[in-house]
Amino acid sequence: MARLEIVEFLKGYAIFTIIIFHFLQALHLPGPYDQFIFFGGTGVHLFLLMSGFGLYLSYLKRPLPYGAYLKKRISKIYIPYILVVIISATLSLFVPLYENSWYALGGHVFLYKMFNESIMGSYGFPLWFISTILQLYIVFYGLAFIAKRLSNLQFLILCTVVSMIWIAIVILIGKEPERVWNSFFLRYLWEFGLGMVIASRIAQGDFQPGSRIKTIHYLIIGIFNCALYAFLALKGGGIGKMTNDIPALIGYSCIAIWVYRLNLDSINKFFIFTGKISFSLYLLHFMILYLLLFLLDALPVPAILIAALMVTYLVAVFYQKVIDGLYKFMKI
């Protein structure tokens, strides 16, 4: 099955809005604008769905032994991630980007960072996402084993119930502000599982994504769910922020599909290109932002953000080529 064009578009759209969200935080916008920009951060939900979709579609086409799978998939996350962490730590010896410590660096290298709140944000707070995606990748074969023995609906219900139970536990013990708890993979299992269900239906040839929904309806559904997501986030306190993932995913995804369905050629090509280097962009953007904020501190912040966006894309293209060459050399 040829790779769906919309998959790359959605990955690119998600990563781009996440980057813009992180960059806009540097402006320290006044309320309520400082809350509106969080819409961009909801791209993480769509990216997790696409991760489940891509992994399961690949698994259904050509399942690998678990050891070979770990070597291929985990390495493709771990290697570029650790290289960026090492680069960040090295730069921090000369410029005050991050606070260096052997314990924090070891937390990334040996992955215990994902269980330690004190170093979760070390070498770039957005790297919390790597912990979550690695957890999902590690348990993926267990999920695939279960998915093949249940109907799509049963599997999705199971994933959703597990996520809801985990969210309830985190709220009950008062850990919802802590990343090691609120971003543990079980919280996002339902959307990762939804991606797997979509992949299963596409592989079976009985599902055409969005073919029955009119373009304008995507916008209407998107606006409604984004409004519900915002209401829960702004008025629901910690509980609202822990329980607004469903409207966040639906609203954000529908608006992304609406943009795609407008068929604006230049925009679609831009996001498809972004999707092809999405992981490199995600890993690099925060480090480059911090570096330019330090080096160009005499310039207005908006000018630095524009420069940071351009530099991030240029460096990400180069970094992706280096990583691809390394994968080829290592036969991953």
mmCIF file of N, CA and C in Angstrom, residues 218-228 251 254-255:
data_model
loop_
_atom_site.group_PDB
_atom_site.id
_atom_site.type_symbol
_atom_site.label_atom_id
_atom_site.label_comp_id
_atom_site.label_asym_id
_atom_site.label_seq_id
_atom_site.Cartn_x
_atom_site.Cartn_y
_atom_site.Cartn_z
ATOM 1 N N TYR A 218 -16.035 19.393 8.480
ATOM 2 C CA TYR A 218 -14.802 19.255 9.268
ATOM 3 C C TYR A 218 -14.533 20.529 10.063
ATOM 4 N N LEU A 219 -14.750 21.677 9.431
ATOM 5 C CA LEU A 219 -14.511 22.949 10.112
ATOM 6 C C LEU A 219 -15.487 23.134 11.267
ATOM 7 N N ILE A 220 -16.752 22.823 11.038
ATOM 8 C CA ILE A 220 -17.776 22.994 12.080
ATOM 9 C C ILE A 220 -17.484 22.086 13.270
ATOM 10 N N ILE A 221 -17.208 20.816 12.984
ATOM 11 C CA ILE A 221 -16.898 19.859 14.056
ATOM 12 C C ILE A 221 -15.630 20.287 14.785
ATOM 13 N N GLY A 222 -14.668 20.763 14.020
ATOM 14 C CA GLY A 222 -13.401 21.192 14.610
ATOM 15 C C GLY A 222 -13.577 22.366 15.558
ATOM 16 N N ILE A 223 -14.319 23.376 15.141
ATOM 17 C CA ILE A 223 -14.529 24.560 15.980
ATOM 18 C C ILE A 223 -15.273 24.188 17.258
ATOM 19 N N PHE A 224 -16.316 23.367 17.130
ATOM 20 C CA PHE A 224 -17.094 22.968 18.311
ATOM 21 C C PHE A 224 -16.226 22.239 19.322
ATOM 22 N N ASN A 225 -15.453 21.273 18.871
ATOM 23 C CA ASN A 225 -14.636 20.488 19.795
ATOM 24 C C ASN A 225 -13.476 21.296 20.360
ATOM 25 N N CYS A 226 -12.920 22.207 19.570
ATOM 26 C CA CYS A 226 -11.864 23.078 20.093
ATOM 27 C C CYS A 226 -12.411 23.998 21.186
ATOM 28 N N ALA A 227 -13.659 24.465 21.001
ATOM 29 C CA ALA A 227 -14.288 25.296 22.022
ATOM 30 C C ALA A 227 -14.498 24.485 23.308
ATOM 31 N N LEU A 228 -14.919 23.229 23.170
ATOM 32 C CA LEU A 228 -15.107 22.369 24.337
ATOM 33 C C LEU A 228 -13.780 22.087 25.018
ATOM 34 N N GLY A 251 -11.157 18.050 17.630
ATOM 35 C CA GLY A 251 -11.175 19.415 17.112
ATOM 36 C C GLY A 251 -9.949 19.755 16.297
ATOM 37 N N CYS A 254 -9.836 17.637 12.971
ATOM 38 C CA CYS A 254 -10.818 18.068 11.972
ATOM 39 C C CYS A 254 -10.384 19.360 11.286
ATOM 40 N N ILE A 255 -9.820 20.285 12.048
ATOM 41 C CA ILE A 255 -9.331 21.523 11.435
ATOM 42 C C ILE A 255 -8.152 21.234 10.518
#
